[in-house]
Coordinates of C-alpha atoms in Angstrom, one line a residue:
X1 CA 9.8 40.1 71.7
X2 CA 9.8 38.4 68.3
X3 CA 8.2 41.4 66.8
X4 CA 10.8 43.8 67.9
X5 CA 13.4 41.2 66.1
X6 CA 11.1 40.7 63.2
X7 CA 11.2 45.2 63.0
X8 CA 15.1 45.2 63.8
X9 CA 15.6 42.2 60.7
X10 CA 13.4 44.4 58.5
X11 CA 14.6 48.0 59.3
X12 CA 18.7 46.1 58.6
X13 CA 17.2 44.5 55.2
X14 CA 15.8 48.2 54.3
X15 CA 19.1 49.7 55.1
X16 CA 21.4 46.8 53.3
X17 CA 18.8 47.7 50.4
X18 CA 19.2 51.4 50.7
X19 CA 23.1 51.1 50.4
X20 CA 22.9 49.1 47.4
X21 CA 21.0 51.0 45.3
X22 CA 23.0 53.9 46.3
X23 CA 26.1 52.3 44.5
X24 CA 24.1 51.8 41.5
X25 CA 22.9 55.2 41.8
X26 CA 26.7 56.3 41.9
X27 CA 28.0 54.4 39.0
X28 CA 24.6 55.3 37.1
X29 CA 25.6 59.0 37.6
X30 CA 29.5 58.3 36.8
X31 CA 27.9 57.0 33.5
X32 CA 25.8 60.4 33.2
X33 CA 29.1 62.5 33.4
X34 CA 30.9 60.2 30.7
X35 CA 27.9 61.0 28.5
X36 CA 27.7 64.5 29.3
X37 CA 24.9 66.4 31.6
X38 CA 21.6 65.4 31.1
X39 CA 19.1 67.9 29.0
X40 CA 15.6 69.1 30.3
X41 CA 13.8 69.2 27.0
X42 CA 11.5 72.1 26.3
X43 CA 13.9 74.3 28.3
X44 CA 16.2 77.1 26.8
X45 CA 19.8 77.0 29.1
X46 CA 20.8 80.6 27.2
X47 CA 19.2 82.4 30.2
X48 CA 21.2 80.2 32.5
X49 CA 24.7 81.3 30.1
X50 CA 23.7 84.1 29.9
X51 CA 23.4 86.2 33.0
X52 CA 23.8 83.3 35.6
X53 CA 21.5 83.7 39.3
X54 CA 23.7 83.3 42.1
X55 CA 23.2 80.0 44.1
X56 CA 23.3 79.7 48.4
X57 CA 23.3 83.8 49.2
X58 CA 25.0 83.7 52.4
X59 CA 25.5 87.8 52.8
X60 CA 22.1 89.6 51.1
X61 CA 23.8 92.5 51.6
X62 CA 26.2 92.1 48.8
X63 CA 24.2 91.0 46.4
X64 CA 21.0 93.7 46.3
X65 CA 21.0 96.0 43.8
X66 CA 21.6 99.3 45.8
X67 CA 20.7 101.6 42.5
X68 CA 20.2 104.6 44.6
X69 CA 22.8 104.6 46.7
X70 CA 24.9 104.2 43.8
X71 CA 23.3 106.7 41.7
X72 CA 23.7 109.4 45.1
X73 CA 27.2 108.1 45.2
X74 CA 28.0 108.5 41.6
X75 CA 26.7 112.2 41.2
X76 CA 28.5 113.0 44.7
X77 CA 31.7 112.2 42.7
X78 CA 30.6 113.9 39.7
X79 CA 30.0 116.9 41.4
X80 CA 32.9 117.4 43.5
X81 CA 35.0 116.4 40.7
X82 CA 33.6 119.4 38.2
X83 CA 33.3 122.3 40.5
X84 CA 36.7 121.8 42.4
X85 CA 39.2 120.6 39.8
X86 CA 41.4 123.4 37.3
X87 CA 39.6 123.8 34.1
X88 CA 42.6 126.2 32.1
X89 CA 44.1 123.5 30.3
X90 CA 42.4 122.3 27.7
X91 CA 44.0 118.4 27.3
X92 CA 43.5 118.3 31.5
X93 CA 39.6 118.7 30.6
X94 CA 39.2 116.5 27.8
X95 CA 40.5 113.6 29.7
X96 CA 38.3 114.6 32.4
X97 CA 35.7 114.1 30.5
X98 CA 36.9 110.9 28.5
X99 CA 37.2 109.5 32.2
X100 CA 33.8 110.4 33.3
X101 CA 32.0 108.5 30.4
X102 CA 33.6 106.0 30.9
X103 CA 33.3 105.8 34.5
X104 CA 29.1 106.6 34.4
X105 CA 28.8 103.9 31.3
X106 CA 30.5 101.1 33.7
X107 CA 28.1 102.1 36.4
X108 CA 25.1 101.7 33.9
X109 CA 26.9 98.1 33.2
X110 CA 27.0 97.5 36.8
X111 CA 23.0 97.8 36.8
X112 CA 22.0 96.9 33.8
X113 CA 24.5 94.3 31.8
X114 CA 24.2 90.5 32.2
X115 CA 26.8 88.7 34.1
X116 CA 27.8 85.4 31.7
X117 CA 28.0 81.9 32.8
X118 CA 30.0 83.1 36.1
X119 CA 29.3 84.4 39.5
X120 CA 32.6 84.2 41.3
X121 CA 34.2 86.0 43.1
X122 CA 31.0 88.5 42.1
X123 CA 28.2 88.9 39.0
X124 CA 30.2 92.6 39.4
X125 CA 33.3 91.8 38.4
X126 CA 31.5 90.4 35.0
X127 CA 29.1 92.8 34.5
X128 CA 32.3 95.1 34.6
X129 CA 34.5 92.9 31.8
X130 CA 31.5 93.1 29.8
X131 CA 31.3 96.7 29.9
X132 CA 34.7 97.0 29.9
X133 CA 34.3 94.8 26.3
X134 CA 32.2 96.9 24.9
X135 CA 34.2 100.3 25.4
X136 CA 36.6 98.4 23.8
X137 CA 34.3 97.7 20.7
X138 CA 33.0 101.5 20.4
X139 CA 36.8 102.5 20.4
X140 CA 37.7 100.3 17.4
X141 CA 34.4 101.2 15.5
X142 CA 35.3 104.7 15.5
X143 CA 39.3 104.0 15.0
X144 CA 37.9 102.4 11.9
X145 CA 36.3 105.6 10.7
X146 CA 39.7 107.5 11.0
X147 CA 42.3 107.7 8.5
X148 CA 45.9 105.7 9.7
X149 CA 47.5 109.4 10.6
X150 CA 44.4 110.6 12.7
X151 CA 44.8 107.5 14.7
X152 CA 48.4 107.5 15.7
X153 CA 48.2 111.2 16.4
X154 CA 45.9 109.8 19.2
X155 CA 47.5 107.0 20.9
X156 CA 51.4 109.4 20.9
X157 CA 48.9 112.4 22.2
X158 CA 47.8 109.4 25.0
X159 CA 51.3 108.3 25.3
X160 CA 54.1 110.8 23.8
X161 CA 56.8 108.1 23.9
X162 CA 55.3 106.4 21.4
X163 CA 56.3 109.3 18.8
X164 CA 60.1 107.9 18.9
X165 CA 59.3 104.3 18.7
X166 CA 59.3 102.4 15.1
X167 CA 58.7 99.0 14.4
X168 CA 62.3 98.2 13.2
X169 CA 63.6 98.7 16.6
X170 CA 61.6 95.3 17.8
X171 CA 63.9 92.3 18.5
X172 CA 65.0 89.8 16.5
X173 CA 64.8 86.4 16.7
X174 CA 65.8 84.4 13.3
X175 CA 69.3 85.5 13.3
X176 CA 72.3 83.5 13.3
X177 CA 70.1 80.1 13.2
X178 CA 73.0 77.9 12.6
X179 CA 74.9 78.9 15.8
X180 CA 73.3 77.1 18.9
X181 CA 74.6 78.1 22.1
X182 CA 73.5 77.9 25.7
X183 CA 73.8 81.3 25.8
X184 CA 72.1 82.0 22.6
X185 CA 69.0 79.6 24.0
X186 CA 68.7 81.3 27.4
X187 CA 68.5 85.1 25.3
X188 CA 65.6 83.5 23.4
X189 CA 63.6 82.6 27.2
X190 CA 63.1 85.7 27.8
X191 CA 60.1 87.4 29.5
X192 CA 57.8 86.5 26.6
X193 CA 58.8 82.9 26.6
X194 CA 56.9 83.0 30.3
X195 CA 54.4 84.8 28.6
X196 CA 53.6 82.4 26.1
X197 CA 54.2 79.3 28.5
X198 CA 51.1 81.5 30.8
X199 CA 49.5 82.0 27.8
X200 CA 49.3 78.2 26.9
X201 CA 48.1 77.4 30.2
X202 CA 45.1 79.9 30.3
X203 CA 44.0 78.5 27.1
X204 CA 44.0 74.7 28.2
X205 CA 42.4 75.9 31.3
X206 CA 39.4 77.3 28.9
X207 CA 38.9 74.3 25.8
X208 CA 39.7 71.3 27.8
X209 CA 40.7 69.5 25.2
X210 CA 44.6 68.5 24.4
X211 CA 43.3 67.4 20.5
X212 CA 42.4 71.0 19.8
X213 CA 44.6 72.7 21.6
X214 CA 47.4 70.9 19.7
X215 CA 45.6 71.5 16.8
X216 CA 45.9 75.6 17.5
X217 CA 49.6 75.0 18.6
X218 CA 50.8 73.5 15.7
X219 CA 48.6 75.7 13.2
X220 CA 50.0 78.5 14.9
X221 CA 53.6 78.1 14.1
X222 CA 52.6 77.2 10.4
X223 CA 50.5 80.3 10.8
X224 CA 53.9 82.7 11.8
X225 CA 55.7 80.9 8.7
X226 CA 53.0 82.2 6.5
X227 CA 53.5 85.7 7.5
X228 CA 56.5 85.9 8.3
X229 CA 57.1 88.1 4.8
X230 CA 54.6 90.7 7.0
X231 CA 56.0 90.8 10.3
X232 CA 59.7 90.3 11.1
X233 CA 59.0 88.9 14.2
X234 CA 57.5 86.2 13.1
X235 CA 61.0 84.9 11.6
X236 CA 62.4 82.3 14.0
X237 CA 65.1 79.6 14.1
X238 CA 64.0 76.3 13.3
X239 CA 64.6 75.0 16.8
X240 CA 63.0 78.0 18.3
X241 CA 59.8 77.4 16.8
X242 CA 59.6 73.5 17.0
X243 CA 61.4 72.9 20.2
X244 CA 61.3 75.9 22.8
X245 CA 57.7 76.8 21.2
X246 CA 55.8 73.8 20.3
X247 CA 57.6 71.4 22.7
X248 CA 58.7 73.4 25.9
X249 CA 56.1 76.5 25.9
X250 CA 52.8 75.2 24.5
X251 CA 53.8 71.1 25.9
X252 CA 54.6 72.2 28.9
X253 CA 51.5 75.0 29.5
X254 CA 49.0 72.7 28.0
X255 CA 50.4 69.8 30.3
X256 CA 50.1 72.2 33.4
X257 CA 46.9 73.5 32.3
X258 CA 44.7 70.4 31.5
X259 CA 46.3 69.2 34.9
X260 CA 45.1 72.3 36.7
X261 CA 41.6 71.3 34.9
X262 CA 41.8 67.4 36.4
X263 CA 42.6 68.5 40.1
X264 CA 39.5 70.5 39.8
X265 CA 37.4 68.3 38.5
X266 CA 38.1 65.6 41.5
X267 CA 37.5 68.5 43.7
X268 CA 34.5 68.3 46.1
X269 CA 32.7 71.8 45.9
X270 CA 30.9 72.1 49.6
X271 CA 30.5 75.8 50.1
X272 CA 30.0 76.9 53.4
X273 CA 28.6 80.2 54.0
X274 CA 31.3 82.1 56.0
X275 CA 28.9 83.5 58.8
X276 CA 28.5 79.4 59.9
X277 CA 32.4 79.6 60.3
X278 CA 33.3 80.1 63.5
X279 CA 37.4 80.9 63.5
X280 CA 38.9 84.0 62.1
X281 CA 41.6 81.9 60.0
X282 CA 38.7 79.8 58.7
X283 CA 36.9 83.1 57.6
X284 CA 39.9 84.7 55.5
X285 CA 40.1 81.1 54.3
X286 CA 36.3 81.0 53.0
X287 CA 37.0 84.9 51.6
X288 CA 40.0 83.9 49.5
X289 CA 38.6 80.5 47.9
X290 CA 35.7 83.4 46.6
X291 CA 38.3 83.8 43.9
X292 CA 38.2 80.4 43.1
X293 CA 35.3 78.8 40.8
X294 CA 32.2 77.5 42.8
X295 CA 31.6 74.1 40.5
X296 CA 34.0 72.4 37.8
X297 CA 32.0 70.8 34.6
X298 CA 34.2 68.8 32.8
X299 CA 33.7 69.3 28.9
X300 CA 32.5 67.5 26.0
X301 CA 33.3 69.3 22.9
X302 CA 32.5 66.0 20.8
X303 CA 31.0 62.8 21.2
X304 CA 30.9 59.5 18.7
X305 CA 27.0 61.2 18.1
X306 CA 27.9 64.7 17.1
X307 CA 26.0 66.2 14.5
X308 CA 27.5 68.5 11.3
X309 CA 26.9 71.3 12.4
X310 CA 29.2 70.8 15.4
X311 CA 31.9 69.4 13.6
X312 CA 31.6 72.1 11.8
X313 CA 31.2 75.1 14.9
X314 CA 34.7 73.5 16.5
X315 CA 36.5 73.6 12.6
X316 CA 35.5 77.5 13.1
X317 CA 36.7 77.7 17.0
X318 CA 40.3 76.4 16.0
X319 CA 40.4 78.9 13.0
X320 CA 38.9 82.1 14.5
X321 CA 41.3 81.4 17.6
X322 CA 44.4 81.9 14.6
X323 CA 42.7 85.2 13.9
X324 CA 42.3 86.4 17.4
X325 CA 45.7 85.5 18.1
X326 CA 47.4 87.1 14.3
X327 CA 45.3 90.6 15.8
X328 CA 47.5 90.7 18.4
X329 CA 50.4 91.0 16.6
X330 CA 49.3 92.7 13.6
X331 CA 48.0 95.6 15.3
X332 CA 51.5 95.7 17.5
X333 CA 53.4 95.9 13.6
X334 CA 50.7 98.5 12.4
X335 CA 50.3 101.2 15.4
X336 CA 54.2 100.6 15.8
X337 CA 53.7 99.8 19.5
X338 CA 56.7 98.4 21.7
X339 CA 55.6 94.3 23.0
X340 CA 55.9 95.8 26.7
X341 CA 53.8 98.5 26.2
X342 CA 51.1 98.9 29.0
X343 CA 48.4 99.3 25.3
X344 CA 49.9 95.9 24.1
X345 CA 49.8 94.4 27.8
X346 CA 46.1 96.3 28.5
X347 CA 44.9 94.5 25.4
X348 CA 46.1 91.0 25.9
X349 CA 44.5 90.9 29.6
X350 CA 41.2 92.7 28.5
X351 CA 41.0 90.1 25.8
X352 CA 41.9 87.5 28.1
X353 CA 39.2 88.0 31.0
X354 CA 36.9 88.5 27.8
X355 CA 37.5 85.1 26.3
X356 CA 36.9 83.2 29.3
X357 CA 33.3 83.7 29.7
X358 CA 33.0 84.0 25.8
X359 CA 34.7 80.1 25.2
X360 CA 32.0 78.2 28.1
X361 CA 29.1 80.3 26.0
X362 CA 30.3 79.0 22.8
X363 CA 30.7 75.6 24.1
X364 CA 27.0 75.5 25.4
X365 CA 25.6 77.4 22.1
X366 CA 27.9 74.2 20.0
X367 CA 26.7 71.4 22.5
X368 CA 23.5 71.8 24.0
X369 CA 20.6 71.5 22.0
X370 CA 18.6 73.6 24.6
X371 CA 20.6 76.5 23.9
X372 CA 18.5 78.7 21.5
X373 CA 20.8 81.0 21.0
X374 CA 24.8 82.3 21.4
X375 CA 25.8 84.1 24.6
X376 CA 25.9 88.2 24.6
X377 CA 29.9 88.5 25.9
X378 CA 30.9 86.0 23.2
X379 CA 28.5 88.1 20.6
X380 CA 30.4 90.7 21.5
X381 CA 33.9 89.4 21.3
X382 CA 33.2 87.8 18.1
X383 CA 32.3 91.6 16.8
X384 CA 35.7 92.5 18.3
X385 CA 37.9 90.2 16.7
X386 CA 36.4 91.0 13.7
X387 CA 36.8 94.9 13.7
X388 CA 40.0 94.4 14.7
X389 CA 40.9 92.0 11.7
X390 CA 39.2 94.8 10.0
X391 CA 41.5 97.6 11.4
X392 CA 45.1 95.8 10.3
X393 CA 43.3 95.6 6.6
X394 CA 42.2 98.9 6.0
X395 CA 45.5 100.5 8.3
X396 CA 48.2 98.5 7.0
X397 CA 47.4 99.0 3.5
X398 CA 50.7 99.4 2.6
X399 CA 51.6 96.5 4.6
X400 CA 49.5 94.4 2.8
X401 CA 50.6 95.0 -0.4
X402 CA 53.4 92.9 0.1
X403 CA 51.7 90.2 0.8
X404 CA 52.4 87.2 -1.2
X405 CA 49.4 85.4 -2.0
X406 CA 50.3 81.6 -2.4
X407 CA 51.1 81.9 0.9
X408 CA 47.8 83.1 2.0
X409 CA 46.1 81.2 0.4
X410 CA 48.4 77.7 1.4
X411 CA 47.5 79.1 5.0
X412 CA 43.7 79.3 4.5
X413 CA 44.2 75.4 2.9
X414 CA 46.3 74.6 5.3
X415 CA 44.6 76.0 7.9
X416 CA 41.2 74.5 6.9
X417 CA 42.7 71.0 6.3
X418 CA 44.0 70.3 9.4
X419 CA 40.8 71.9 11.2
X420 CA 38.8 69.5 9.8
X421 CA 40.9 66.7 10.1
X422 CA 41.5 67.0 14.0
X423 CA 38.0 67.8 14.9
X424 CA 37.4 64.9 12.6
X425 CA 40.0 62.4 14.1
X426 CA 39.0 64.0 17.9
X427 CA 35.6 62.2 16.6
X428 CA 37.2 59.1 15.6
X429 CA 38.8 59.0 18.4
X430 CA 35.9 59.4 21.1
X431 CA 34.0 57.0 18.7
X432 CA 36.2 54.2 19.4
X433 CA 37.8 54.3 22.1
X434 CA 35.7 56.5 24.7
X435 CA 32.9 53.7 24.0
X436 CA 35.0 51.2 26.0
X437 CA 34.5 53.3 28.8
X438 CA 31.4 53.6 28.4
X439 CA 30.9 50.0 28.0
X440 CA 33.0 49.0 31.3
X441 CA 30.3 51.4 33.4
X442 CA 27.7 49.8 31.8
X443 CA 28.6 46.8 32.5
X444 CA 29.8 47.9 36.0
X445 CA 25.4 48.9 36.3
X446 CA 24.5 45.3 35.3
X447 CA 26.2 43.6 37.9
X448 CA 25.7 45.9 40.5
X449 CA 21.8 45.5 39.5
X450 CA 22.6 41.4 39.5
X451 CA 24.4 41.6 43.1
X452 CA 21.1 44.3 44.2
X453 CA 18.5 41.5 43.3
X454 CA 21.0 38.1 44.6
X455 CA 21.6 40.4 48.0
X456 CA 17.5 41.2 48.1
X457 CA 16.7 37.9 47.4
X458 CA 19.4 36.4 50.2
X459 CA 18.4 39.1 52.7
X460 CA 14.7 38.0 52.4
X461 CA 15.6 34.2 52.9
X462 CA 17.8 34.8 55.6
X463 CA 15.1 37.1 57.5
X464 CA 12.6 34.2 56.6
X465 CA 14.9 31.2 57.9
X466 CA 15.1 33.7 61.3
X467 CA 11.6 33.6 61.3
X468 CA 11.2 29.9 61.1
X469 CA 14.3 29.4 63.5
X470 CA 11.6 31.6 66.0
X471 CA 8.9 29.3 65.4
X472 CA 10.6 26.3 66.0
X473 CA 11.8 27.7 69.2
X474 CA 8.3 28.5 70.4
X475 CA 7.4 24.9 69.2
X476 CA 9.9 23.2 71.2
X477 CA 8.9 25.5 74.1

């Protein structure tokens, strides 16, 4: 009888121990996340950025390679489509053709191109933007060999309305400044004011961080003041730029969009694999939240530890992010496309889905020391943004000719000033007062070590004093 007691007292003591050191275990890994993850050392992550295994394969089906079947499937289509379609006129065959390259070079990206940092919904759907990217690339790299006539005549023989469309005919904005209306106000939150409120939110969503994504917001709107004697469109009211840009669109989609980010991190990510679920509702459920991303990492762009060349790779982020962004528009003014027009609209979501895996393999090329090397999506978007840049010079010659130079090169001060100085005070800033943080979890270790040892030490002397209470017992019996 009294060892059965003595196994019960010892098997409770284990499991009061067991609980405690699970707290500390807890608040030991809460301090792990405020530091950021934990490195293996002698490990290179790029493999991991760079084409990502999938995790908990529920349906194998889906995720073989099937290479023959595709390759039976793909020559099926090639076939029927050659032998059985009209070949008299000549414009019909050449975007057949166009068509099929471009459909057989996505297939060989399907089999043979990494998939980034993500696997949902499907490595396929990445494989496919990165192919996609790539097209994209080729296009502009041969565009750049052309001379400015040779490449409209192609985009108005793609699309023949663009043969009556000039750039003057784009909407105005700066007009009238002085005359603030309701009316006038609501004209100016238009479609593109949802656009660039969307825009705003997608971009918080990917850097994670509201010190340089103010940084880009308000650089930006000194960035449209600079060349605004380049593009017209650039020319707002005062209280456009400052309050329905700066404040209402960019405030109010980096608010949503770094709240988006914090309901995602407190998310618990259980996946269960949809042939355990038993109910059909449950199993459209599981389908849908496929779309939806299978972990959440919260970021760490800097730290009060950061080296130079860090400080030096975000400095580049904020300013590369003013060219990406001045493409957009440029090659709108050059090409003398409308802002609706399904090229303009085509760009800005290709560039988009591009960007997102080419921003979390930046951040692990800036922050992990593991990382040997940058990702091959954001390789190749860097080469895009570049090409393009190089497009609008070469192009818009005559554009550029009226540029006025001490406003270039106030932008490249300005722009290099206040890069530095908000990566520099983001550092300041997690140097002084993210420190606190860490020193309240610290502390929060030491005393849940003190309470572990007090409770093991109390837990022993009260299964000792049982003991001796049992012995006296038997004594006095």
């Amino acid at each position: 009888m009294t060892t059965n007691e003595e196994s019960v007292d010892d098997n409770l003591l284990e499991r009061f121990i067991k609980s405690d050191e699970n707290k500390v275990v807890n608040c030991r890994s809460s301090i792990d996340n405020i530091e950021g993850h934990k490195l293996r050392h002698g490990t290179d992550s790029f493999p991991n950025i760079n084409e990502r295994p999938v995790d908990d394969i529920s349906i194998e089906f889906f995720y073989k390679p099937h290479s023959i079947t595709l390759l039976l499937i793909s020559i099926g289509a090639v076939i029927y489509s050659a032998f059985t379609r009209n070949t008299t006129n000549v414009e019909d065959n050449i975007w057949a053709g166009i068509l099929c390259i471009i459909f057989f070079f996505l297939i060989i990206s399907i089999l043979t191109f990494p998939n980034g940092p993500f696997t949902r919904p499907h490595p396929v759907v990445w494989k496919l933007v990165f192919g996609c990217s790539v097209l994209y690339l080729m296009g502009l790299l041969f565009m750049l060999f052309q001379d400015y006539e040779t490449v409209r005549k192609i985009f108005v023989w793609i699309d023949p309305s663009l043969a009556s469309f000039h750039i003057d005919m784009d909407k105005e904005y700066g007009v009238n400044c002085s005359e603030i209306t309701i009316e006038k106000i609501w004209n100016h939150l238009d479609v593109f004011a949802l656009a660039h409120f969307l825009g705003w939110t997608f971009k918080a969503i990917l850097i994670r961080h509201l010190g340089i994504l103010w940084a880009i917001s308000i650089m930006w709107e000194v960035t449209e003041i600079a060349f605004a004697h380049l593009l017209p469109n650039f020319v707002e009211c005062w209280w456009d730029a400052f309050i329905l840009d700066v404040v209402v669109c960019n405030g109010l989609g980096i608010w949503v969009g770094l709240k988006i980010c914090s309901l995602l991190e407190m998310r618990e990510y259980k996946w269960v694999s949809i042939l355990d679920i038993e109910s059909t509702t449950g199993k459209l459920k599981r389908a849908m939240l496929q779309f939806t991303p299978g972990s959440w990492t919260a970021v760490r762009w800097l730290d009060p530890t950061c080296t130079y060349m860090r400080f030096v790779a975000l400095c580049q982020l904020v300013i590369f992010w003013q060219v990406s962004e001045l493409n957009t528009f440029f090659l709108k003014h050059v090409y003398e496309f409308p802002p609706s027009h399904p090229f303009v609209v085509a760009r800005l979501v290709l560039i988009g889905v591009i960007v997102a895996p080419s921003v979390r393999q930046y951040y692990m090329y800036v922050t992990d020391p593991t990382c040997s090397r940058v990702g091959t999506q954001c390789w190749v978007y860097g080469a895009i943004m570049v090409t393009e840049a190089l497009l609008c010079i070469r192009h818009g010659a005559a554009l550029f000719e009226r540029t006025q130079a001490l406003n270039i090169l106030l932008w490249l001060l300005c722009q290099s000033l206040v890069s530095v100085l908000c990566v520099y005070g983001c550092v300041l800033w997690h140097r002084y007062f993210e420190t606190e943080k860490k020193a309240t979890s610290k502390q929060c270790i030491t005393q849940l070590d003190n309470s572990h040892l007090d409770v093991t030490l109390s837990s022993g002397d009260m299964v000792h004093s049982t003991k001796s209470m049992d012995l006296l017992e038997k004594k006095q019996l």
